[in-house]
Amino acid sequence: MLETLLIRSRAVPPEPPRRRGATSVGPERDRFGVLRGVLSAVPWLQVGLGATIVLLAAMVPWATDRLLTAMDQQIIAVDVRGDFVGDSSVAVERAAGAWIGKSYFATDLAEVKAELERRPWVASAAVRRVWPGRLEIDIREKKPLAYWTDGRLVSRSGELFLPPNPEVAGRLPRLAGPDERVREVISMARTMSDQLAGYGLGFAGLSLEQRGAWTLTLSNGIEVVLGRDKVEQRFERFITVYENRLASRVDEVSRVDARYSNGVAVQWKSDVATAAPKS
């Protein structure tokens, strides 16, 4: 049994002796294999395209600036359009002429717009470039609704403004009141004007005093005092009295006080003439 074991053990080839100073290259080969695997897994086409896109994106502003610089020139003319009543196309062109000779591309159109909209009559200005060197400007003027306190005008949008030539607005109603209540006065005036028109009466003006009292003026000169309270009800009462009692004598009426609870007080023109002192 022992011999058999010895014979089998001799059949096993002996391990070759290792040389002193020699090193194994197995790990390095494994590292290079991993590196090659990583490199082969990288999508080089996509990376190349991405780098190209980034480069082009970085160059676009530079190229655009160079192109605009090459194409740029001076503004040589200004064209103004609009329906003018208070302002004029000539005056607006003269104001916009400050930008003639400036850069066509570098000029800030928002600045031009803001400057033109500072003009008293201008409600809005639209400015655009027209190649090869013109500015085209569309002007929309404020539409005056009535004359306001101290000779100012109030526009249909409720904006108060004081142009140098308010008289060009022509014949308009006269409204008055605190500036901060201008929209309230306009709303009341429109309501009363519409109702008066149904009875053949013209609206000439409406005043709101600082303490809150309302006074209506008709186009025939009649003044209607409405006070501070129940203004709508008092106005309706005046309409009723006018229709039933005053319409036939409207030329004789000077003033109507509607601040009474059950009726109105009428002041006749003859009474005013009698009360006037003789010269």
PDB file of C-alpha atoms in Angstrom:
ATOM      1  CA  MET A   1       0.000   0.000   0.000  1.00  0.00           C
ATOM      2  CA  LEU A   2       2.846   2.279   0.796  1.00  0.00           C
ATOM      3  CA  GLU A   3       4.596   1.630  -2.534  1.00  0.00           C
ATOM      4  CA  THR A   4       1.539   2.404  -4.482  1.00  0.00           C
ATOM      5  CA  LEU A   5       1.221   5.743  -2.860  1.00  0.00           C
ATOM      6  CA  LEU A   6       4.874   6.541  -3.521  1.00  0.00           C
ATOM      7  CA  ILE A   7       4.632   5.646  -7.167  1.00  0.00           C
ATOM      8  CA  ARG A   8       1.599   7.848  -7.659  1.00  0.00           C
ATOM      9  CA  SER A   9       3.280  10.719  -5.952  1.00  0.00           C
ATOM     10  CA  ARG A  10       6.231  10.511  -8.313  1.00  0.00           C
ATOM     11  CA  ALA A  11       3.890  10.842 -11.276  1.00  0.00           C
ATOM     12  CA  VAL A  12       2.952  14.352 -10.276  1.00  0.00           C
ATOM     13  CA  PRO A  13       5.170  16.756 -12.226  1.00  0.00           C
ATOM     14  CA  PRO A  14       7.283  18.887 -10.018  1.00  0.00           C
ATOM     15  CA  GLU A  15       6.633  22.662  -9.776  1.00  0.00           C
ATOM     16  CA  PRO A  16       9.188  24.587 -11.785  1.00  0.00           C
ATOM     17  CA  PRO A  17      11.503  26.612  -9.658  1.00  0.00           C
ATOM     18  CA  ARG A  18      10.959  30.394  -9.535  1.00  0.00           C
ATOM     19  CA  ARG A  19      13.730  32.687 -10.569  1.00  0.00           C
ATOM     20  CA  ARG A  20      14.871  35.282  -8.160  1.00  0.00           C
ATOM     21  CA  GLY A  21      14.010  38.885  -9.089  1.00  0.00           C
ATOM     22  CA  ALA A  22      11.271  37.912 -11.579  1.00  0.00           C
ATOM     23  CA  THR A  23       7.824  39.653 -11.349  1.00  0.00           C
ATOM     24  CA  SER A  24       4.427  38.578 -12.556  1.00  0.00           C
ATOM     25  CA  VAL A  25       2.736  40.543 -15.437  1.00  0.00           C
ATOM     26  CA  GLY A  26      -0.762  39.177 -14.897  1.00  0.00           C
ATOM     27  CA  PRO A  27      -2.235  42.179 -12.974  1.00  0.00           C
ATOM     28  CA  GLU A  28      -0.947  44.730 -15.516  1.00  0.00           C
ATOM     29  CA  ARG A  29      -2.511  42.767 -18.336  1.00  0.00           C
ATOM     30  CA  ASP A  30      -5.804  42.791 -16.391  1.00  0.00           C
ATOM     31  CA  ARG A  31      -5.635  46.571 -15.948  1.00  0.00           C
ATOM     32  CA  PHE A  32      -5.030  47.175 -19.646  1.00  0.00           C
ATOM     33  CA  GLY A  33      -7.932  44.922 -20.428  1.00  0.00           C
ATOM     34  CA  VAL A  34     -10.226  46.923 -18.163  1.00  0.00           C
ATOM     35  CA  LEU A  35      -9.017  50.165 -19.734  1.00  0.00           C
ATOM     36  CA  ARG A  36      -9.638  48.834 -23.232  1.00  0.00           C
ATOM     37  CA  GLY A  37     -13.112  47.754 -22.137  1.00  0.00           C
ATOM     38  CA  VAL A  38     -13.895  51.210 -20.748  1.00  0.00           C
ATOM     39  CA  LEU A  39     -12.626  52.938 -23.867  1.00  0.00           C
ATOM     40  CA  SER A  40     -14.582  50.641 -26.111  1.00  0.00           C
ATOM     41  CA  ALA A  41     -17.737  51.370 -24.127  1.00  0.00           C
ATOM     42  CA  VAL A  42     -17.481  55.165 -24.598  1.00  0.00           C
ATOM     43  CA  PRO A  43     -19.831  56.453 -27.393  1.00  0.00           C
ATOM     44  CA  TRP A  44     -17.182  58.466 -29.198  1.00  0.00           C
ATOM     45  CA  LEU A  45     -19.542  59.577 -31.963  1.00  0.00           C
ATOM     46  CA  GLN A  46     -21.954  61.152 -29.515  1.00  0.00           C
ATOM     47  CA  VAL A  47     -19.114  62.742 -27.594  1.00  0.00           C
ATOM     48  CA  GLY A  48     -17.735  64.222 -30.793  1.00  0.00           C
ATOM     49  CA  LEU A  49     -21.127  65.590 -31.805  1.00  0.00           C
ATOM     50  CA  GLY A  50     -21.656  67.083 -28.358  1.00  0.00           C
ATOM     51  CA  ALA A  51     -18.295  68.797 -28.407  1.00  0.00           C
ATOM     52  CA  THR A  52     -19.015  70.162 -31.887  1.00  0.00           C
ATOM     53  CA  ILE A  53     -22.389  71.543 -30.762  1.00  0.00           C
ATOM     54  CA  VAL A  54     -20.847  73.208 -27.714  1.00  0.00           C
ATOM     55  CA  LEU A  55     -18.159  74.764 -29.881  1.00  0.00           C
ATOM     56  CA  LEU A  56     -20.687  76.059 -32.409  1.00  0.00           C
ATOM     57  CA  ALA A  57     -22.897  77.444 -29.646  1.00  0.00           C
ATOM     58  CA  ALA A  58     -19.940  79.326 -28.239  1.00  0.00           C
ATOM     59  CA  MET A  59     -19.133  80.754 -31.666  1.00  0.00           C
ATOM     60  CA  VAL A  60     -22.695  81.897 -32.548  1.00  0.00           C
ATOM     61  CA  PRO A  61     -22.684  85.105 -30.433  1.00  0.00           C
ATOM     62  CA  TRP A  62     -19.265  86.032 -31.738  1.00  0.00           C
ATOM     63  CA  ALA A  63     -20.255  85.348 -35.352  1.00  0.00           C
ATOM     64  CA  THR A  64     -23.560  87.187 -34.910  1.00  0.00           C
ATOM     65  CA  ASP A  65     -21.802  90.213 -33.463  1.00  0.00           C
ATOM     66  CA  ARG A  66     -19.307  90.256 -36.307  1.00  0.00           C
ATOM     67  CA  LEU A  67     -22.101  89.925 -38.868  1.00  0.00           C
ATOM     68  CA  LEU A  68     -24.182  92.720 -37.357  1.00  0.00           C
ATOM     69  CA  THR A  69     -21.124  94.926 -37.125  1.00  0.00           C
ATOM     70  CA  ALA A  70     -20.423  94.323 -40.788  1.00  0.00           C
ATOM     71  CA  MET A  71     -24.062  95.007 -41.771  1.00  0.00           C
ATOM     72  CA  ASP A  72     -24.704  97.934 -39.388  1.00  0.00           C
ATOM     73  CA  GLN A  73     -25.261 101.431 -40.647  1.00  0.00           C
ATOM     74  CA  GLN A  74     -26.772 104.697 -39.504  1.00  0.00           C
ATOM     75  CA  ILE A  75     -30.472 105.537 -39.222  1.00  0.00           C
ATOM     76  CA  ILE A  76     -31.122 107.839 -42.154  1.00  0.00           C
ATOM     77  CA  ALA A  77     -34.846 108.621 -41.870  1.00  0.00           C
ATOM     78  CA  VAL A  78     -37.911 108.404 -39.608  1.00  0.00           C
ATOM     79  CA  ASP A  79     -41.458 107.771 -40.853  1.00  0.00           C
ATOM     80  CA  VAL A  80     -44.376 108.749 -38.570  1.00  0.00           C
ATOM     81  CA  ARG A  81     -47.962 107.588 -38.975  1.00  0.00           C
ATOM     82  CA  GLY A  82     -51.117 108.289 -36.973  1.00  0.00           C
ATOM     83  CA  ASP A  83     -54.321 110.322 -36.732  1.00  0.00           C
ATOM     84  CA  PHE A  84     -53.322 113.598 -35.135  1.00  0.00           C
ATOM     85  CA  VAL A  85     -55.505 116.188 -33.415  1.00  0.00           C
ATOM     86  CA  GLY A  86     -53.463 117.579 -30.566  1.00  0.00           C
ATOM     87  CA  ASP A  87     -49.976 116.676 -31.775  1.00  0.00           C
ATOM     88  CA  SER A  88     -48.669 116.563 -35.359  1.00  0.00           C
ATOM     89  CA  SER A  89     -46.618 114.219 -37.486  1.00  0.00           C
ATOM     90  CA  VAL A  90     -44.113 116.985 -38.142  1.00  0.00           C
ATOM     91  CA  ALA A  91     -43.553 117.592 -34.422  1.00  0.00           C
ATOM     92  CA  VAL A  92     -43.178 113.870 -33.712  1.00  0.00           C
ATOM     93  CA  GLU A  93     -40.738 113.467 -36.625  1.00  0.00           C
ATOM     94  CA  ARG A  94     -38.731 116.370 -35.271  1.00  0.00           C
ATOM     95  CA  ALA A  95     -38.588 114.726 -31.842  1.00  0.00           C
ATOM     96  CA  ALA A  96     -37.651 111.338 -33.310  1.00  0.00           C
ATOM     97  CA  GLY A  97     -34.998 113.026 -35.450  1.00  0.00           C
ATOM     98  CA  ALA A  98     -32.698 112.858 -32.430  1.00  0.00           C
ATOM     99  CA  TRP A  99     -32.009 109.231 -33.414  1.00  0.00           C
ATOM    100  CA  ILE A 100     -31.043 109.984 -37.010  1.00  0.00           C
ATOM    101  CA  GLY A 101     -27.363 109.205 -37.477  1.00  0.00           C
ATOM    102  CA  LYS A 102     -27.296 106.613 -34.698  1.00  0.00           C
ATOM    103  CA  SER A 103     -26.661 102.902 -35.130  1.00  0.00           C
ATOM    104  CA  TYR A 104     -29.455 101.021 -36.908  1.00  0.00           C
ATOM    105  CA  PHE A 105     -28.992  97.851 -34.832  1.00  0.00           C
ATOM    106  CA  ALA A 106     -27.659  99.268 -31.556  1.00  0.00           C
ATOM    107  CA  THR A 107     -30.421 101.856 -31.075  1.00  0.00           C
ATOM    108  CA  ASP A 108     -32.742 100.783 -28.245  1.00  0.00           C
ATOM    109  CA  LEU A 109     -36.276 100.931 -29.644  1.00  0.00           C
ATOM    110  CA  ALA A 110     -37.731 100.795 -26.123  1.00  0.00           C
ATOM    111  CA  GLU A 111     -35.900 104.026 -25.366  1.00  0.00           C
ATOM    112  CA  VAL A 112     -37.353 105.672 -28.474  1.00  0.00           C
ATOM    113  CA  LYS A 113     -40.840 104.488 -27.520  1.00  0.00           C
ATOM    114  CA  ALA A 114     -40.537 105.740 -23.929  1.00  0.00           C
ATOM    115  CA  GLU A 115     -39.293 109.138 -25.060  1.00  0.00           C
ATOM    116  CA  LEU A 116     -42.150 109.639 -27.526  1.00  0.00           C
ATOM    117  CA  GLU A 117     -44.757 108.538 -24.963  1.00  0.00           C
ATOM    118  CA  ARG A 118     -43.654 111.377 -22.695  1.00  0.00           C
ATOM    119  CA  ARG A 119     -45.321 113.787 -25.111  1.00  0.00           C
ATOM    120  CA  PRO A 120     -48.607 115.048 -23.563  1.00  0.00           C
ATOM    121  CA  TRP A 121     -50.884 113.933 -26.404  1.00  0.00           C
ATOM    122  CA  VAL A 122     -49.275 110.544 -27.085  1.00  0.00           C
ATOM    123  CA  ALA A 123     -51.086 107.541 -25.591  1.00  0.00           C
ATOM    124  CA  SER A 124     -48.772 104.939 -27.156  1.00  0.00           C
ATOM    125  CA  ALA A 125     -45.980 104.684 -29.710  1.00  0.00           C
ATOM    126  CA  ALA A 126     -44.995 101.587 -31.700  1.00  0.00           C
ATOM    127  CA  VAL A 127     -41.458 101.718 -33.117  1.00  0.00           C
ATOM    128  CA  ARG A 128     -39.867  99.250 -35.545  1.00  0.00           C
ATOM    129  CA  ARG A 129     -36.857  99.055 -37.825  1.00  0.00           C
ATOM    130  CA  VAL A 130     -37.275  99.052 -41.611  1.00  0.00           C
ATOM    131  CA  TRP A 131     -34.239  97.930 -43.574  1.00  0.00           C
ATOM    132  CA  PRO A 132     -31.944  99.397 -44.678  1.00  0.00           C
ATOM    133  CA  GLY A 133     -31.904 102.440 -42.373  1.00  0.00           C
ATOM    134  CA  ARG A 134     -35.312 103.723 -41.346  1.00  0.00           C
ATOM    135  CA  LEU A 135     -37.448 103.829 -38.222  1.00  0.00           C
ATOM    136  CA  GLU A 136     -41.210 103.494 -38.643  1.00  0.00           C
ATOM    137  CA  ILE A 137     -43.324 104.967 -35.827  1.00  0.00           C
ATOM    138  CA  ASP A 138     -47.082 104.533 -35.274  1.00  0.00           C
ATOM    139  CA  ILE A 139     -48.613 107.051 -32.874  1.00  0.00           C
ATOM    140  CA  ARG A 140     -51.937 106.658 -31.052  1.00  0.00           C
ATOM    141  CA  GLU A 141     -53.169 109.868 -29.462  1.00  0.00           C
ATOM    142  CA  LYS A 142     -55.135 110.248 -26.247  1.00  0.00           C
ATOM    143  CA  LYS A 143     -58.846 110.771 -26.873  1.00  0.00           C
ATOM    144  CA  PRO A 144     -60.112 113.630 -24.666  1.00  0.00           C
ATOM    145  CA  LEU A 145     -63.433 113.011 -22.942  1.00  0.00           C
ATOM    146  CA  ALA A 146     -63.896 116.272 -21.056  1.00  0.00           C
ATOM    147  CA  TYR A 147     -62.191 119.307 -19.603  1.00  0.00           C
ATOM    148  CA  TRP A 148     -61.074 118.824 -16.025  1.00  0.00           C
ATOM    149  CA  THR A 149     -60.264 121.113 -13.121  1.00  0.00           C
ATOM    150  CA  ASP A 150     -57.668 123.850 -13.798  1.00  0.00           C
ATOM    151  CA  GLY A 151     -57.950 123.569 -17.585  1.00  0.00           C
ATOM    152  CA  ARG A 152     -56.607 120.039 -17.827  1.00  0.00           C
ATOM    153  CA  LEU A 153     -58.089 117.339 -20.026  1.00  0.00           C
ATOM    154  CA  VAL A 154     -59.270 113.891 -19.021  1.00  0.00           C
ATOM    155  CA  SER A 155     -58.979 111.092 -21.559  1.00  0.00           C
ATOM    156  CA  ARG A 156     -61.535 108.376 -22.195  1.00  0.00           C
ATOM    157  CA  SER A 157     -59.351 105.995 -20.210  1.00  0.00           C
ATOM    158  CA  GLY A 158     -59.467 108.319 -17.201  1.00  0.00           C
ATOM    159  CA  GLU A 159     -55.981 109.802 -17.577  1.00  0.00           C
ATOM    160  CA  LEU A 160     -55.491 113.449 -16.658  1.00  0.00           C
ATOM    161  CA  PHE A 161     -53.081 115.422 -18.827  1.00  0.00           C
ATOM    162  CA  LEU A 162     -52.195 119.031 -19.547  1.00  0.00           C
ATOM    163  CA  PRO A 163     -51.078 119.661 -23.130  1.00  0.00           C
ATOM    164  CA  PRO A 164     -49.942 123.116 -24.232  1.00  0.00           C
ATOM    165  CA  ASN A 165     -52.992 123.371 -26.520  1.00  0.00           C
ATOM    166  CA  PRO A 166     -56.026 121.888 -24.700  1.00  0.00           C
ATOM    167  CA  GLU A 167     -58.391 124.087 -26.707  1.00  0.00           C
ATOM    168  CA  VAL A 168     -57.908 121.912 -29.807  1.00  0.00           C
ATOM    169  CA  ALA A 169     -60.095 119.304 -28.092  1.00  0.00           C
ATOM    170  CA  GLY A 170     -63.067 121.483 -29.058  1.00  0.00           C
ATOM    171  CA  ARG A 171     -66.395 121.599 -27.272  1.00  0.00           C
ATOM    172  CA  LEU A 172     -66.458 119.026 -24.470  1.00  0.00           C
ATOM    173  CA  PRO A 173     -68.292 118.605 -21.136  1.00  0.00           C
ATOM    174  CA  ARG A 174     -66.634 119.993 -18.037  1.00  0.00           C
ATOM    175  CA  LEU A 175     -65.920 117.673 -15.143  1.00  0.00           C
ATOM    176  CA  ALA A 176     -64.433 118.588 -11.782  1.00  0.00           C
ATOM    177  CA  GLY A 177     -63.449 116.882  -8.573  1.00  0.00           C
ATOM    178  CA  PRO A 178     -60.505 115.516  -6.609  1.00  0.00           C
ATOM    179  CA  ASP A 179     -57.938 113.940  -8.933  1.00  0.00           C
ATOM    180  CA  GLU A 180     -58.029 110.618  -7.093  1.00  0.00           C
ATOM    181  CA  ARG A 181     -61.780 110.317  -7.804  1.00  0.00           C
ATOM    182  CA  VAL A 182     -61.633 111.092 -11.517  1.00  0.00           C
ATOM    183  CA  ARG A 183     -62.872 107.639 -12.570  1.00  0.00           C
ATOM    184  CA  GLU A 184     -65.826 107.903 -10.211  1.00  0.00           C
ATOM    185  CA  VAL A 185     -66.770 111.270 -11.729  1.00  0.00           C
ATOM    186  CA  ILE A 186     -66.473 109.850 -15.252  1.00  0.00           C
ATOM    187  CA  SER A 187     -68.683 106.868 -14.388  1.00  0.00           C
ATOM    188  CA  MET A 188     -71.375 109.068 -12.854  1.00  0.00           C
ATOM    189  CA  ALA A 189     -71.221 111.496 -15.772  1.00  0.00           C
ATOM    190  CA  ARG A 190     -71.700 108.727 -18.336  1.00  0.00           C
ATOM    191  CA  THR A 191     -74.685 107.305 -16.461  1.00  0.00           C
ATOM    192  CA  MET A 192     -76.409 110.691 -16.186  1.00  0.00           C
ATOM    193  CA  SER A 193     -75.591 111.684 -19.760  1.00  0.00           C
ATOM    194  CA  ASP A 194     -77.193 108.513 -21.135  1.00  0.00           C
ATOM    195  CA  GLN A 195     -80.378 109.044 -19.119  1.00  0.00           C
ATOM    196  CA  LEU A 196     -80.648 112.727 -19.986  1.00  0.00           C
ATOM    197  CA  ALA A 197     -80.370 111.951 -23.698  1.00  0.00           C
ATOM    198  CA  GLY A 198     -83.544 109.870 -23.420  1.00  0.00           C
ATOM    199  CA  TYR A 199     -85.452 113.015 -22.407  1.00  0.00           C
ATOM    200  CA  GLY A 200     -83.904 115.301 -24.978  1.00  0.00           C
ATOM    201  CA  LEU A 201     -81.614 116.966 -22.449  1.00  0.00           C
ATOM    202  CA  GLY A 202     -77.933 117.572 -23.107  1.00  0.00           C
ATOM    203  CA  PHE A 203     -75.188 116.943 -20.579  1.00  0.00           C
ATOM    204  CA  ALA A 204     -72.748 119.833 -20.063  1.00  0.00           C
ATOM    205  CA  GLY A 205     -70.875 119.018 -16.886  1.00  0.00           C
ATOM    206  CA  LEU A 206     -70.656 117.400 -13.464  1.00  0.00           C
ATOM    207  CA  SER A 207     -68.841 118.591 -10.374  1.00  0.00           C
ATOM    208  CA  LEU A 208     -67.870 116.686  -7.234  1.00  0.00           C
ATOM    209  CA  GLU A 209     -66.859 118.897  -4.341  1.00  0.00           C
ATOM    210  CA  GLN A 210     -64.176 117.917  -1.873  1.00  0.00           C
ATOM    211  CA  ARG A 211     -66.799 117.269   0.805  1.00  0.00           C
ATOM    212  CA  GLY A 212     -68.678 114.919  -1.555  1.00  0.00           C
ATOM    213  CA  ALA A 213     -71.551 117.033  -2.928  1.00  0.00           C
ATOM    214  CA  TRP A 214     -72.543 116.582  -6.596  1.00  0.00           C
ATOM    215  CA  THR A 215     -73.789 119.287  -8.968  1.00  0.00           C
ATOM    216  CA  LEU A 216     -75.030 118.563 -12.496  1.00  0.00           C
ATOM    217  CA  THR A 217     -75.080 121.106 -15.324  1.00  0.00           C
ATOM    218  CA  LEU A 218     -77.284 120.671 -18.404  1.00  0.00           C
ATOM    219  CA  SER A 219     -76.460 121.964 -21.859  1.00  0.00           C
ATOM    220  CA  ASN A 220     -79.314 124.499 -21.587  1.00  0.00           C
ATOM    221  CA  GLY A 221     -77.629 126.026 -18.547  1.00  0.00           C
ATOM    222  CA  ILE A 222     -79.829 124.541 -15.813  1.00  0.00           C
ATOM    223  CA  GLU A 223     -77.911 123.622 -12.680  1.00  0.00           C
ATOM    224  CA  VAL A 224     -79.120 120.635 -10.663  1.00  0.00           C
ATOM    225  CA  VAL A 225     -77.929 120.362  -7.059  1.00  0.00           C
ATOM    226  CA  LEU A 226     -77.830 116.706  -5.935  1.00  0.00           C
ATOM    227  CA  GLY A 227     -75.889 116.883  -2.663  1.00  0.00           C
ATOM    228  CA  ARG A 228     -73.925 114.080  -1.019  1.00  0.00           C
ATOM    229  CA  ASP A 229     -76.496 111.397  -0.154  1.00  0.00           C
ATOM    230  CA  LYS A 230     -78.857 109.331  -2.303  1.00  0.00           C
ATOM    231  CA  VAL A 231     -77.506 111.005  -5.418  1.00  0.00           C
ATOM    232  CA  GLU A 232     -79.040 108.490  -7.843  1.00  0.00           C
ATOM    233  CA  GLN A 233     -82.482 108.769  -6.224  1.00  0.00           C
ATOM    234  CA  ARG A 234     -82.363 112.565  -6.288  1.00  0.00           C
ATOM    235  CA  PHE A 235     -81.352 112.501  -9.936  1.00  0.00           C
ATOM    236  CA  GLU A 236     -84.318 110.245 -10.738  1.00  0.00           C
ATOM    237  CA  ARG A 237     -86.604 112.636  -8.817  1.00  0.00           C
ATOM    238  CA  PHE A 238     -85.337 115.556 -10.888  1.00  0.00           C
ATOM    239  CA  ILE A 239     -86.039 113.620 -14.093  1.00  0.00           C
ATOM    240  CA  THR A 240     -89.605 112.912 -12.944  1.00  0.00           C
ATOM    241  CA  VAL A 241     -90.271 116.553 -11.983  1.00  0.00           C
ATOM    242  CA  TYR A 242     -88.736 117.787 -15.195  1.00  0.00           C
ATOM    243  CA  GLU A 243     -90.838 115.475 -17.353  1.00  0.00           C
ATOM    244  CA  ASN A 244     -94.117 116.314 -15.541  1.00  0.00           C
ATOM    245  CA  ARG A 245     -93.703 119.970 -14.593  1.00  0.00           C
ATOM    246  CA  LEU A 246     -90.656 121.669 -16.081  1.00  0.00           C
ATOM    247  CA  ALA A 247     -90.345 120.491 -19.691  1.00  0.00           C
ATOM    248  CA  SER A 248     -92.816 123.119 -20.921  1.00  0.00           C
ATOM    249  CA  ARG A 249     -91.025 125.902 -19.026  1.00  0.00           C
ATOM    250  CA  VAL A 250     -87.440 124.791 -19.408  1.00  0.00           C
ATOM    251  CA  ASP A 251     -86.317 128.170 -20.745  1.00  0.00           C
ATOM    252  CA  GLU A 252     -87.430 129.824 -17.502  1.00  0.00           C
ATOM    253  CA  VAL A 253     -85.547 127.521 -15.148  1.00  0.00           C
ATOM    254  CA  SER A 254     -82.201 128.593 -13.703  1.00  0.00           C
ATOM    255  CA  ARG A 255     -81.508 126.100 -10.909  1.00  0.00           C
ATOM    256  CA  VAL A 256     -83.097 122.990  -9.391  1.00  0.00           C
ATOM    257  CA  ASP A 257     -82.299 121.819  -5.859  1.00  0.00           C
ATOM    258  CA  ALA A 258     -83.100 118.101  -5.524  1.00  0.00           C
ATOM    259  CA  ARG A 259     -81.889 117.696  -1.940  1.00  0.00           C
ATOM    260  CA  TYR A 260     -85.440 117.612  -0.575  1.00  0.00           C
ATOM    261  CA  SER A 261     -87.040 114.349   0.504  1.00  0.00           C
ATOM    262  CA  ASN A 262     -90.388 114.814  -1.267  1.00  0.00           C
ATOM    263  CA  GLY A 263     -89.677 117.101  -4.197  1.00  0.00           C
ATOM    264  CA  VAL A 264     -87.373 119.756  -5.606  1.00  0.00           C
ATOM    265  CA  ALA A 265     -86.947 123.501  -5.265  1.00  0.00           C
ATOM    266  CA  VAL A 266     -86.912 125.459  -8.513  1.00  0.00           C
ATOM    267  CA  GLN A 267     -85.188 128.782  -8.978  1.00  0.00           C
ATOM    268  CA  TRP A 268     -86.525 130.712 -11.950  1.00  0.00           C
ATOM    269  CA  LYS A 269     -84.520 133.009 -14.154  1.00  0.00           C
ATOM    270  CA  SER A 270     -86.933 135.829 -13.433  1.00  0.00           C
ATOM    271  CA  ASP A 271     -86.205 135.470  -9.718  1.00  0.00           C
ATOM    272  CA  VAL A 272     -82.483 135.691 -10.421  1.00  0.00           C
ATOM    273  CA  ALA A 273     -82.994 138.820 -12.510  1.00  0.00           C
ATOM    274  CA  THR A 274     -85.152 140.428  -9.803  1.00  0.00           C
ATOM    275  CA  ALA A 275     -82.619 139.618  -7.104  1.00  0.00           C
ATOM    276  CA  ALA A 276     -79.704 141.030  -9.130  1.00  0.00           C
ATOM    277  CA  PRO A 277     -78.633 144.516  -7.985  1.00  0.00           C
ATOM    278  CA  LYS A 278     -79.321 147.365 -10.390  1.00  0.00           C
ATOM    279  CA  SER A 279     -76.373 149.299 -11.697  1.00  0.00           C
TER     280      SER A 279
END
